[in-house]
Amino acid sequence: MNDQLIIFDTTLRDGEQSPGASMTRDEKLRIARQLERMKVDVIEAGFAAASNGDFESVKAVAEAIKDSTICSLARANENDIRRAGEAIRPASSGRIHTFIATSPIHMEKKLRMTPDQVVEHAVRAIRWASEYTDDIEFSAEDAGRSEIDFLCRIFEAVINAGARTINVPDTVGYNVPEQFAATIRTLIERVPNADKVVWSVHCHNDLGLAVANSLAAVQAGARQVECTVNGLGERAGNASLEEIVMAVRTRQDIFRCDTQIDTSQIVPASKLVSGITGFPVQPNKAIVGANAFAHESGIHQDGVLKHRETYEIMRAEDVGWVANKLVLGKHSGRNAFRSRLQELGVDIASEELLNHAFARFKELADKKHEIFDEDLQALMNDESSEPKEHFRLLSSSFHSETGEAPCARLTLLVGGAEASSESSGSGPVDAAFKAIEAVARSGTQLLLYSVNAITTGTDAQGEVTVRLSRDGRIVNGQGADTDIIVASAKAYLNALNKIQGGSEKMNPQI
Ligand code: KIV
Ligand code: ZN
């Protein structure tokens, strides 16, 4: 049996289907670069037919990434497959992932097709896809609730037509480990030419079993797992990449395979995805939660000090945790700044960007004497967030006094022209948002406002996430500053810039 477990990351596609997690093209590129650095085998960059924006994102990722296979999702119809094929064309290694539902309920109620028609569509889709690439994956959507005889029939047909990876999704997170493993084992035993393809699984977390089901499937012979950073994804999410990778790596005595993931890139990937989507990671989340390696009880601390392995099965540094350490200060030069960014894996696209970021670093170092890695990351997030800004904060002043309504006075750049605005509010953040809205009149609804201190200490930068919605579209904006009201205004403007530039897109599973 092959001992390589292929890691197929779908953060940019299924992950993005979480309400509120939509990402811009540049954000997707930044995540794709981090996935490449982590040595993910396959990056599902999006669903090219969903919108022009999605097509452009998949294409941009295909152009930029060299070491991972770039994949686009496509329903089993000609238009979707051709859009996917065009979008992955620039990739050094490109895959088309086509799917159709196979469960009785989906075939009858959603597709309104007979099983024969479904098989016919699937086979035709593989033929269209083969005009673009040999690397074709087929998924039987809702396989977790499909009849095993029908799965065997459709998988046999698509393998004969040229599919190389057969994916078995538990689309609605209905399965339990033993049963799911039995399904995989039966398929591998019964489907002709099963040994000519890679068997893959894609589990959703509705019952909290996505990782357990995926690992059970690996024990049954699956050699590709579809997963997302931080377990992001539709509804309760997908199987979490970090948990799959570390379970397999830590329990080599159980799993007769391993991944090629560079595990030291896991925590940076988690922080990047959380920062971009505005979805915080719960503190007790395995591997990437802030408390995942913290020992609180005296007995545990004593044990770990005497011998680390008394209470630790993994090393924090192996998954990319580094202690908050002082890295730079106001006297640090441009070269030290550049080389620390490179060590953090941050892309510096141009000298112009570096100069601009360095000037902002100096401003920050004047306000905050100790600059940590987290500060640099936040600064670079800000730097590369939205190049085509319609709204920008030029200056601000806030007034708040006991017994009086707080007031915000802002000067903004709106489409290149200066505009001033003033408003009061129930608090200074509310006043700032109202002052922005007095100019922007965006018609958006505020869904979420959250503040997080990037490092410790009262001089820490506040990182603010603002989630806005308009006409069913949801975007996240981020802003960081030592002044949390300024950070809030920046986050609000960042979200408005995204909502301005976005286009409608469809969900593949509707
Ligand atoms: O959950 C699912 O079934 C999917 C497929 C498109 C693979 O995301
Ligand atoms: Zn899915």
Short mmCIF file of C-alpha atoms and ligand atoms in Angstrom, two decimals:
data_model
loop_
_atom_site.label_atom_id
_atom_site.label_comp_id
_atom_site.label_asym_id
_atom_site.label_seq_id
_atom_site.Cartn_x
_atom_site.Cartn_y
_atom_site.Cartn_z
CA MET A 1 0.00 0.00 0.00
CA ASN A 2 1.23 3.50 -0.89
CA ASP A 3 2.65 5.23 2.17
CA GLN A 4 2.12 8.84 1.07
CA LEU A 5 -1.02 10.53 2.31
CA ILE A 6 -1.93 13.34 -0.08
CA ILE A 7 -3.08 16.53 1.62
CA PHE A 8 -5.72 18.30 -0.47
CA ASP A 9 -6.45 21.69 1.05
CA THR A 10 -9.82 23.27 0.28
CA THR A 11 -9.60 26.34 2.55
CA LEU A 12 -9.92 28.58 -0.51
CA ARG A 13 -13.00 26.77 -1.81
CA ASP A 14 -15.02 24.87 0.81
CA GLY A 15 -13.49 27.07 3.55
CA GLU A 16 -14.62 30.15 1.71
CA GLN A 17 -18.17 28.75 1.64
CA SER A 18 -18.49 29.51 5.38
CA PRO A 19 -20.81 32.50 5.65
CA GLY A 20 -18.60 35.53 6.18
CA ALA A 21 -15.34 33.90 5.08
CA SER A 22 -15.25 35.24 1.53
CA MET A 23 -11.79 36.34 0.48
CA THR A 24 -10.39 38.70 -2.11
CA ARG A 25 -8.05 37.52 -4.84
CA ASP A 26 -5.04 38.95 -3.01
CA GLU A 27 -6.03 37.30 0.24
CA LYS A 28 -6.39 33.97 -1.57
CA LEU A 29 -2.95 34.43 -3.07
CA ARG A 30 -1.43 35.06 0.34
CA ILE A 31 -3.04 31.93 1.75
CA ALA A 32 -2.04 29.89 -1.33
CA ARG A 33 1.60 30.96 -0.87
CA GLN A 34 1.49 29.86 2.76
CA LEU A 35 -0.06 26.50 1.74
CA GLU A 36 2.73 26.04 -0.79
CA ARG A 37 5.31 26.87 1.91
CA MET A 38 3.65 24.24 4.10
CA LYS A 39 4.07 21.75 1.21
CA VAL A 40 0.39 21.03 0.70
CA ASP A 41 0.09 18.62 -2.27
CA VAL A 42 -3.12 19.96 -3.82
CA ILE A 43 -4.66 23.41 -3.35
CA GLU A 44 -8.31 23.68 -4.33
CA ALA A 45 -8.17 27.36 -5.26
CA GLY A 46 -11.87 27.89 -5.89
CA PHE A 47 -14.87 27.18 -8.05
CA ALA A 48 -13.98 28.95 -11.29
CA ALA A 49 -17.52 29.05 -12.70
CA ALA A 50 -18.97 30.70 -9.57
CA SER A 51 -18.17 34.25 -10.70
CA ASN A 52 -15.61 36.20 -12.70
CA GLY A 53 -13.86 37.00 -9.41
CA ASP A 54 -13.54 33.31 -8.58
CA PHE A 55 -12.25 32.53 -12.07
CA GLU A 56 -9.61 35.26 -11.73
CA SER A 57 -8.61 34.03 -8.26
CA VAL A 58 -8.11 30.44 -9.41
CA LYS A 59 -6.12 31.69 -12.40
CA ALA A 60 -3.95 33.99 -10.24
CA VAL A 61 -3.19 31.12 -7.86
CA ALA A 62 -2.41 28.84 -10.82
CA GLU A 63 0.03 31.46 -12.14
CA ALA A 64 1.75 32.09 -8.80
CA ILE A 65 2.13 28.64 -7.27
CA LYS A 66 4.72 26.25 -8.62
CA ASP A 67 5.14 23.47 -6.05
CA SER A 68 1.55 22.41 -5.36
CA THR A 69 -1.08 21.11 -7.77
CA ILE A 70 -3.78 23.73 -8.35
CA CYS A 71 -7.33 22.51 -8.59
CA SER A 72 -10.66 24.07 -9.50
CA LEU A 73 -14.02 22.63 -8.57
CA ALA A 74 -16.61 22.19 -11.36
CA ARG A 75 -20.11 20.78 -11.42
CA ALA A 76 -20.60 18.02 -13.99
CA ASN A 77 -21.63 20.34 -16.82
CA GLU A 78 -19.78 21.64 -19.84
CA ASN A 79 -19.64 25.33 -18.86
CA ASP A 80 -18.26 24.63 -15.37
CA ILE A 81 -15.64 22.21 -16.68
CA ARG A 82 -14.47 24.61 -19.40
CA ARG A 83 -14.21 27.51 -16.91
CA ALA A 84 -12.23 25.30 -14.54
CA GLY A 85 -10.02 24.08 -17.41
CA GLU A 86 -9.25 27.65 -18.53
CA ALA A 87 -8.57 28.85 -14.99
CA ILE A 88 -6.01 26.12 -14.21
CA ARG A 89 -4.28 26.41 -17.59
CA PRO A 90 -1.31 28.45 -16.25
CA ALA A 91 -0.60 25.94 -13.46
CA SER A 92 2.56 23.87 -13.61
CA SER A 93 0.36 21.05 -12.36
CA GLY A 94 -3.42 21.50 -12.66
CA ARG A 95 -6.41 19.41 -11.63
CA ILE A 96 -10.12 19.54 -12.41
CA HIS A 97 -12.38 18.33 -9.61
CA THR A 98 -15.83 17.55 -10.91
CA PHE A 99 -18.76 16.31 -8.89
CA ILE A 100 -22.39 15.27 -9.01
CA ALA A 101 -24.71 14.15 -6.23
CA THR A 102 -25.36 10.41 -5.86
CA SER A 103 -27.65 10.01 -2.85
CA PRO A 104 -31.31 9.15 -3.53
CA ILE A 105 -32.49 12.37 -1.85
CA HIS A 106 -30.13 14.61 -3.84
CA MET A 107 -30.77 12.86 -7.17
CA GLU A 108 -34.53 12.94 -6.78
CA LYS A 109 -35.16 16.25 -4.99
CA LYS A 110 -32.24 18.46 -6.04
CA LEU A 111 -31.04 17.23 -9.43
CA ARG A 112 -34.37 15.68 -10.52
CA MET A 113 -32.41 13.09 -12.44
CA THR A 114 -32.55 9.32 -12.61
CA PRO A 115 -29.47 7.33 -11.52
CA ASP A 116 -28.79 6.52 -15.19
CA GLN A 117 -28.75 10.22 -16.06
CA VAL A 118 -26.39 10.95 -13.17
CA VAL A 119 -23.91 8.33 -14.39
CA GLU A 120 -24.20 9.72 -17.93
CA HIS A 121 -23.49 13.29 -16.74
CA ALA A 122 -20.53 12.15 -14.65
CA VAL A 123 -18.91 10.28 -17.53
CA ARG A 124 -19.44 13.18 -19.92
CA ALA A 125 -17.88 15.56 -17.40
CA ILE A 126 -14.74 13.42 -17.18
CA ARG A 127 -14.46 13.45 -20.99
CA TRP A 128 -14.70 17.26 -21.14
CA ALA A 129 -12.18 17.58 -18.32
CA SER A 130 -9.73 15.32 -20.11
CA GLU A 131 -9.47 17.95 -22.88
CA TYR A 132 -7.59 20.10 -20.31
CA THR A 133 -5.69 17.76 -17.99
CA ASP A 134 -5.07 14.12 -17.12
CA ASP A 135 -5.36 14.96 -13.46
CA ILE A 136 -9.11 14.56 -12.93
CA GLU A 137 -10.86 14.04 -9.63
CA PHE A 138 -14.43 12.86 -9.35
CA SER A 139 -16.60 13.34 -6.24
CA ALA A 140 -19.91 11.66 -5.51
CA GLU A 141 -21.58 14.43 -3.55
CA ASP A 142 -23.42 13.12 -0.47
CA ALA A 143 -21.66 9.76 -0.85
CA GLY A 144 -22.11 9.40 2.91
CA ARG A 145 -25.86 8.87 2.31
CA SER A 146 -25.60 7.10 -1.06
CA GLU A 147 -26.27 3.43 -1.80
CA ILE A 148 -23.09 1.41 -1.97
CA ASP A 149 -24.14 -0.44 -5.17
CA PHE A 150 -24.74 2.86 -6.94
CA LEU A 151 -21.41 4.27 -5.72
CA CYS A 152 -19.63 1.18 -7.09
CA ARG A 153 -21.42 1.62 -10.42
CA ILE A 154 -20.66 5.33 -10.88
CA PHE A 155 -17.05 5.02 -9.67
CA GLU A 156 -16.41 2.16 -12.11
CA ALA A 157 -17.80 4.30 -14.95
CA VAL A 158 -15.74 7.41 -14.13
CA ILE A 159 -12.54 5.43 -13.64
CA ASN A 160 -13.08 3.91 -17.10
CA ALA A 161 -13.62 7.42 -18.47
CA GLY A 162 -10.30 8.67 -17.01
CA ALA A 163 -10.78 9.87 -13.41
CA ARG A 164 -7.61 9.43 -11.37
CA THR A 165 -8.78 10.39 -7.91
CA ILE A 166 -12.07 9.16 -6.49
CA ASN A 167 -13.39 11.27 -3.67
CA VAL A 168 -15.99 10.05 -1.19
CA PRO A 169 -17.53 13.06 0.56
CA ASP A 170 -19.58 12.89 3.71
CA THR A 171 -21.22 16.10 2.57
CA VAL A 172 -23.63 16.48 5.46
CA GLY A 173 -21.41 15.04 8.20
CA TYR A 174 -23.77 12.10 8.83
CA ASN A 175 -21.30 9.23 9.06
CA VAL A 176 -19.53 7.70 12.06
CA PRO A 177 -15.96 6.35 11.90
CA GLU A 178 -16.47 2.59 11.81
CA GLN A 179 -19.23 2.82 9.23
CA PHE A 180 -17.32 5.29 7.05
CA ALA A 181 -14.20 3.10 7.16
CA ALA A 182 -16.32 0.11 6.13
CA THR A 183 -17.66 2.09 3.14
CA ILE A 184 -14.14 2.92 1.98
CA ARG A 185 -12.96 -0.66 2.45
CA THR A 186 -15.94 -2.02 0.48
CA LEU A 187 -15.41 0.44 -2.37
CA ILE A 188 -11.72 -0.42 -2.65
CA GLU A 189 -12.57 -4.12 -2.66
CA ARG A 190 -15.50 -3.97 -5.07
CA VAL A 191 -14.78 -1.27 -7.66
CA PRO A 192 -12.87 -2.66 -10.66
CA ASN A 193 -9.48 -0.95 -11.14
CA ALA A 194 -9.62 0.50 -7.64
CA ASP A 195 -5.85 0.09 -7.44
CA LYS A 196 -5.37 2.45 -10.43
CA VAL A 197 -6.78 5.48 -8.58
CA VAL A 198 -6.21 7.40 -5.37
CA TRP A 199 -9.08 7.06 -2.92
CA SER A 200 -9.91 10.30 -1.22
CA VAL A 201 -12.27 11.45 1.54
CA HIS A 202 -13.90 14.79 2.28
CA CYS A 203 -15.68 14.94 5.62
CA HIS A 204 -17.87 17.62 7.13
CA ASN A 205 -18.05 18.22 10.84
CA ASP A 206 -21.78 18.41 11.59
CA LEU A 207 -21.47 15.76 14.32
CA GLY A 208 -17.94 16.78 15.27
CA LEU A 209 -16.59 13.66 13.53
CA ALA A 210 -14.89 15.03 10.41
CA VAL A 211 -11.35 14.30 11.59
CA ALA A 212 -12.27 10.94 13.16
CA ASN A 213 -14.07 9.84 9.98
CA SER A 214 -11.17 10.96 7.77
CA LEU A 215 -8.62 9.10 9.91
CA ALA A 216 -10.77 5.95 9.95
CA ALA A 217 -10.89 6.16 6.16
CA VAL A 218 -7.10 6.45 6.03
CA GLN A 219 -6.84 3.24 8.03
CA ALA A 220 -9.21 1.65 5.52
CA GLY A 221 -6.98 2.64 2.58
CA ALA A 222 -7.82 6.24 1.62
CA ARG A 223 -4.67 8.04 0.51
CA GLN A 224 -5.96 11.59 0.05
CA VAL A 225 -7.68 13.65 2.72
CA GLU A 226 -9.52 16.86 1.87
CA CYS A 227 -9.30 19.34 4.69
CA THR A 228 -9.03 23.01 5.61
CA VAL A 229 -6.85 25.15 7.84
CA ASN A 230 -8.57 25.60 11.24
CA GLY A 231 -11.36 23.29 10.00
CA LEU A 232 -13.02 26.20 8.19
CA GLY A 233 -15.89 25.25 5.88
CA GLU A 234 -19.61 24.99 5.18
CA ARG A 235 -21.75 24.94 8.36
CA ALA A 236 -19.70 23.18 11.09
CA GLY A 237 -16.70 23.07 8.77
CA ASN A 238 -14.43 20.48 7.18
CA ALA A 239 -11.84 18.15 8.68
CA SER A 240 -9.05 20.28 10.09
CA LEU A 241 -5.75 20.01 8.23
CA GLU A 242 -3.59 20.47 11.32
CA GLU A 243 -5.37 17.71 13.24
CA ILE A 244 -5.16 15.22 10.37
CA VAL A 245 -1.49 15.94 9.71
CA MET A 246 -0.42 15.80 13.35
CA ALA A 247 -2.47 12.68 14.13
CA VAL A 248 -0.82 10.81 11.28
CA ARG A 249 2.65 12.18 12.14
CA THR A 250 2.33 11.51 15.89
CA ARG A 251 0.80 8.03 15.57
CA GLN A 252 3.07 6.46 13.01
CA ASP A 253 2.50 3.19 14.86
CA ILE A 254 -1.18 3.26 13.76
CA PHE A 255 -1.20 4.94 10.34
CA ARG A 256 0.89 3.20 7.75
CA CYS A 257 1.48 6.44 5.82
CA ASP A 258 2.68 10.00 6.30
CA THR A 259 2.30 13.41 4.68
CA GLN A 260 5.01 15.65 3.28
CA ILE A 261 3.71 18.67 5.22
CA ASP A 262 6.25 21.02 6.80
CA THR A 263 4.53 21.09 10.18
CA SER A 264 6.45 24.18 11.35
CA GLN A 265 4.24 26.18 8.95
CA ILE A 266 0.99 25.06 10.58
CA VAL A 267 0.61 27.82 13.19
CA PRO A 268 1.56 30.61 10.74
CA ALA A 269 -1.06 29.19 8.32
CA SER A 270 -3.67 29.08 11.07
CA LYS A 271 -2.97 32.69 12.08
CA LEU A 272 -3.05 33.88 8.48
CA VAL A 273 -6.40 32.21 7.75
CA SER A 274 -7.90 33.42 11.01
CA GLY A 275 -6.65 36.97 10.40
CA ILE A 276 -7.98 37.10 6.84
CA THR A 277 -11.37 35.54 7.50
CA GLY A 278 -11.92 37.13 10.91
CA PHE A 279 -12.82 33.67 12.31
CA PRO A 280 -11.01 33.40 15.64
CA VAL A 281 -9.45 30.09 16.70
CA GLN A 282 -10.93 28.80 19.95
CA PRO A 283 -8.24 28.72 22.68
CA ASN A 284 -8.63 24.99 23.33
CA LYS A 285 -8.52 24.02 19.62
CA ALA A 286 -6.11 21.13 19.10
CA ILE A 287 -2.67 22.07 17.69
CA VAL A 288 -3.39 25.72 16.86
CA GLY A 289 -5.41 26.98 19.86
CA ALA A 290 -3.60 29.41 22.17
CA ASN A 291 -3.84 26.87 25.04
CA ALA A 292 -2.97 23.77 23.01
CA PHE A 293 0.45 23.55 24.67
CA ALA A 294 -0.23 25.46 27.90
CA HIS A 295 0.01 23.53 31.17
CA GLU A 296 -1.98 25.13 33.94
CA SER A 297 -2.07 22.58 36.73
CA GLY A 298 0.93 22.46 39.07
CA ILE A 299 1.24 18.68 38.69
CA HIS A 300 1.42 18.96 34.91
CA GLN A 301 3.88 21.86 35.01
CA ASP A 302 6.08 19.96 37.41
CA GLY A 303 5.95 16.86 35.21
CA VAL A 304 6.79 18.78 32.03
CA LEU A 305 9.72 20.53 33.73
CA LYS A 306 11.10 17.16 34.87
CA HIS A 307 10.52 15.42 31.55
CA ARG A 308 8.57 17.08 28.71
CA GLU A 309 7.00 13.87 27.46
CA THR A 310 5.17 13.24 30.73
CA TYR A 311 2.35 15.47 29.47
CA GLU A 312 3.26 16.43 25.90
CA ILE A 313 2.80 14.19 22.88
CA MET A 314 3.99 16.83 20.39
CA ARG A 315 6.46 19.70 20.58
CA ALA A 316 4.97 23.18 20.24
CA GLU A 317 7.89 24.30 18.08
CA ASP A 318 7.27 21.41 15.64
CA VAL A 319 3.92 22.94 14.68
CA GLY A 320 5.28 26.46 14.48
CA TRP A 321 4.65 27.95 17.91
CA VAL A 322 7.34 30.47 18.81
CA ALA A 323 7.53 32.37 22.07
CA ASN A 324 6.50 36.03 21.85
CA LYS A 325 9.94 37.46 21.48
CA LEU A 326 11.19 40.93 20.96
CA VAL A 327 12.41 41.06 17.40
CA LEU A 328 12.91 44.65 16.38
CA GLY A 329 12.93 48.15 17.86
CA LYS A 330 13.01 51.76 16.74
CA HIS A 331 16.72 51.57 15.94
CA SER A 332 16.40 48.54 13.68
CA GLY A 333 17.34 49.18 10.10
CA ARG A 334 15.71 48.38 6.79
CA ASN A 335 17.79 45.24 6.27
CA ALA A 336 16.90 43.79 9.66
CA PHE A 337 13.25 44.56 8.88
CA ARG A 338 13.43 42.89 5.48
CA SER A 339 15.22 39.81 6.73
CA ARG A 340 12.80 39.28 9.64
CA LEU A 341 9.88 39.49 7.19
CA GLN A 342 11.59 36.93 4.98
CA GLU A 343 12.12 34.61 7.97
CA LEU A 344 8.39 34.94 8.71
CA GLY A 345 7.66 33.92 5.14
CA VAL A 346 6.06 37.26 4.27
CA ASP A 347 6.21 38.10 0.58
CA ILE A 348 7.68 41.48 -0.23
CA ALA A 349 6.29 42.07 -3.67
CA SER A 350 8.34 45.19 -4.50
CA GLU A 351 10.91 47.66 -3.12
CA GLU A 352 8.11 50.23 -3.07
CA LEU A 353 6.04 48.03 -0.78
CA LEU A 354 9.07 47.41 1.43
CA ASN A 355 9.79 51.15 1.71
CA HIS A 356 6.20 51.93 2.56
CA ALA A 357 6.01 49.11 5.11
CA PHE A 358 9.33 50.19 6.63
CA ALA A 359 8.08 53.77 7.07
CA ARG A 360 4.99 52.41 8.84
CA PHE A 361 7.18 50.14 10.97
CA LYS A 362 9.16 53.21 12.12
CA GLU A 363 5.93 55.02 13.01
CA LEU A 364 4.80 51.98 14.99
CA ALA A 365 8.17 51.67 16.73
CA ASP A 366 7.84 55.27 17.88
CA LYS A 367 4.52 54.47 19.54
CA LYS A 368 5.39 50.99 20.74
CA HIS A 369 8.99 50.32 21.71
CA GLU A 370 8.98 46.56 21.46
CA ILE A 371 7.95 45.12 18.11
CA PHE A 372 7.06 41.43 18.02
CA ASP A 373 6.56 39.05 15.10
CA GLU A 374 2.81 39.39 15.54
CA ASP A 375 3.10 43.19 15.11
CA LEU A 376 5.05 42.73 11.90
CA GLN A 377 2.50 40.27 10.61
CA ALA A 378 -0.38 42.65 11.35
CA LEU A 379 1.48 45.49 9.71
CA MET A 380 2.07 43.43 6.58
CA ASN A 381 -1.57 42.26 6.57
CA ASP A 382 -2.58 45.91 6.49
CA GLU A 383 0.01 46.71 3.86
CA SER A 384 -1.20 44.09 1.40
CA SER A 385 -4.90 44.14 2.25
CA GLU A 386 -6.51 46.17 -0.55
CA PRO A 387 -4.29 47.80 -3.14
CA LYS A 388 -7.19 49.51 -4.90
CA GLU A 389 -8.61 51.41 -1.98
CA HIS A 390 -11.69 53.50 -2.63
CA PHE A 391 -11.84 54.65 0.99
CA ARG A 392 -8.82 55.52 3.11
CA LEU A 393 -8.48 57.11 6.53
CA LEU A 394 -6.30 60.23 6.36
CA SER A 395 -6.70 61.60 9.88
CA SER A 396 -8.97 61.32 12.87
CA SER A 397 -9.79 62.87 16.21
CA PHE A 398 -12.04 61.45 18.89
CA HIS A 399 -13.52 63.10 21.91
CA SER A 400 -15.03 61.29 24.84
CA GLU A 401 -15.91 62.81 28.23
CA THR A 402 -18.02 61.64 31.17
CA GLY A 403 -21.62 62.78 30.70
CA GLU A 404 -21.21 63.72 27.04
CA ALA A 405 -21.87 61.77 23.83
CA PRO A 406 -18.53 60.66 22.33
CA CYS A 407 -17.72 62.30 19.03
CA ALA A 408 -15.53 61.34 16.03
CA ARG A 409 -14.12 63.69 13.42
CA LEU A 410 -12.59 61.99 10.38
CA THR A 411 -10.90 63.02 7.17
CA LEU A 412 -11.17 60.35 4.51
CA LEU A 413 -9.95 59.89 0.99
CA VAL A 414 -12.96 58.80 -1.06
CA GLY A 415 -12.21 57.81 -4.64
CA GLY A 416 -9.19 60.16 -4.60
CA ALA A 417 -10.98 63.21 -3.13
CA GLU A 418 -10.80 64.38 0.47
CA ALA A 419 -13.97 64.33 2.56
CA SER A 420 -14.50 65.34 6.18
CA SER A 421 -17.14 63.96 8.44
CA GLU A 422 -18.23 64.23 12.04
CA SER A 423 -20.64 62.25 14.15
CA SER A 424 -21.51 61.40 17.72
CA GLY A 425 -22.37 57.91 18.88
CA SER A 426 -23.02 55.74 21.90
CA GLY A 427 -19.25 55.17 22.14
CA PRO A 428 -16.23 56.37 20.17
CA VAL A 429 -16.27 53.32 17.85
CA ASP A 430 -19.96 53.83 17.13
CA ALA A 431 -19.27 57.52 16.47
CA ALA A 432 -16.41 56.64 14.08
CA PHE A 433 -18.56 54.17 12.12
CA LYS A 434 -21.39 56.69 11.88
CA ALA A 435 -18.98 59.36 10.65
CA ILE A 436 -17.76 56.97 7.95
CA GLU A 437 -21.32 56.07 6.97
CA ALA A 438 -22.28 59.76 6.73
CA VAL A 439 -19.86 59.88 3.78
CA ALA A 440 -20.01 56.33 2.39
CA ARG A 441 -23.77 55.68 2.64
CA SER A 442 -22.95 52.05 1.96
CA GLY A 443 -26.30 50.49 2.87
CA THR A 444 -24.42 47.70 4.65
CA GLN A 445 -25.36 45.95 7.85
CA LEU A 446 -22.78 45.40 10.59
CA LEU A 447 -22.74 41.69 11.49
CA LEU A 448 -19.68 41.48 13.69
CA TYR A 449 -17.24 43.73 15.50
CA SER A 450 -14.38 42.19 17.43
CA VAL A 451 -11.15 43.46 18.97
CA ASN A 452 -8.16 41.37 19.84
CA ALA A 453 -4.87 42.47 21.40
CA ILE A 454 -2.10 41.27 19.09
CA THR A 455 0.50 40.95 21.84
CA THR A 456 0.54 41.51 25.60
CA GLY A 457 0.89 44.85 27.40
CA THR A 458 -1.20 48.01 27.36
CA ASP A 459 0.83 49.36 24.43
CA ALA A 460 -0.22 46.34 22.32
CA GLN A 461 -1.80 46.92 18.94
CA GLY A 462 -5.50 46.18 18.77
CA GLU A 463 -6.54 44.08 15.78
CA VAL A 464 -10.13 44.74 14.81
CA THR A 465 -12.39 42.65 12.58
CA VAL A 466 -15.56 44.12 11.12
CA ARG A 467 -18.02 41.94 9.19
CA LEU A 468 -20.48 43.73 6.89
CA SER A 469 -23.23 42.43 4.66
CA ARG A 470 -25.10 43.89 1.72
CA ASP A 471 -27.57 42.14 -0.59
CA GLY A 472 -26.56 38.74 0.76
CA ARG A 473 -22.83 39.36 0.29
CA ILE A 474 -20.71 39.19 3.43
CA VAL A 475 -17.18 40.58 3.78
CA ASN A 476 -14.64 40.92 6.57
CA GLY A 477 -12.41 43.93 7.11
CA GLN A 478 -9.34 44.10 9.33
CA GLY A 479 -7.37 46.97 10.82
CA ALA A 480 -4.57 47.17 13.37
CA ASP A 481 -3.29 50.11 15.37
CA THR A 482 -2.13 50.94 18.89
CA ASP A 483 -5.26 53.12 19.05
CA ILE A 484 -8.21 50.73 18.89
CA ILE A 485 -10.60 53.42 17.62
CA VAL A 486 -8.29 54.05 14.68
CA ALA A 487 -7.95 50.27 14.17
CA SER A 488 -11.76 50.07 14.15
CA ALA A 489 -12.12 52.82 11.56
CA LYS A 490 -9.46 51.14 9.38
CA ALA A 491 -11.23 47.78 9.66
CA TYR A 492 -14.58 49.32 8.70
CA LEU A 493 -13.03 51.05 5.66
CA ASN A 494 -11.24 47.84 4.68
CA ALA A 495 -14.58 46.01 4.68
CA LEU A 496 -16.20 48.79 2.62
CA ASN A 497 -13.37 48.57 0.06
CA LYS A 498 -14.03 44.86 -0.28
CA ILE A 499 -17.77 45.22 -0.65
CA GLN A 500 -17.21 47.87 -3.35
CA GLY A 501 -15.04 45.60 -5.45
CA GLY A 502 -16.93 42.32 -5.09
CA SER A 503 -19.14 40.42 -7.47
CA GLU A 504 -21.99 38.00 -6.95
CA LYS A 505 -21.10 34.37 -6.93
CA MET A 506 -22.93 31.11 -6.62
CA ASN A 507 -22.43 28.25 -4.22
CA PRO A 508 -21.57 25.03 -6.12
CA GLN A 509 -23.80 22.91 -3.96
CA ILE A 510 -27.01 24.82 -4.65
O1 KIV B 1 -19.04 18.50 0.72
C1 KIV B 1 -19.00 18.16 -0.49
O2 KIV B 1 -19.65 17.21 -0.92
C2 KIV B 1 -18.17 18.96 -1.38
C3 KIV B 1 -17.98 18.39 -2.73
C4 KIV B 1 -18.14 19.40 -3.78
C5 KIV B 1 -16.66 17.68 -2.79
O3 KIV B 1 -17.65 19.98 -0.99
ZN ZN B 2 -17.57 20.01 1.22
#
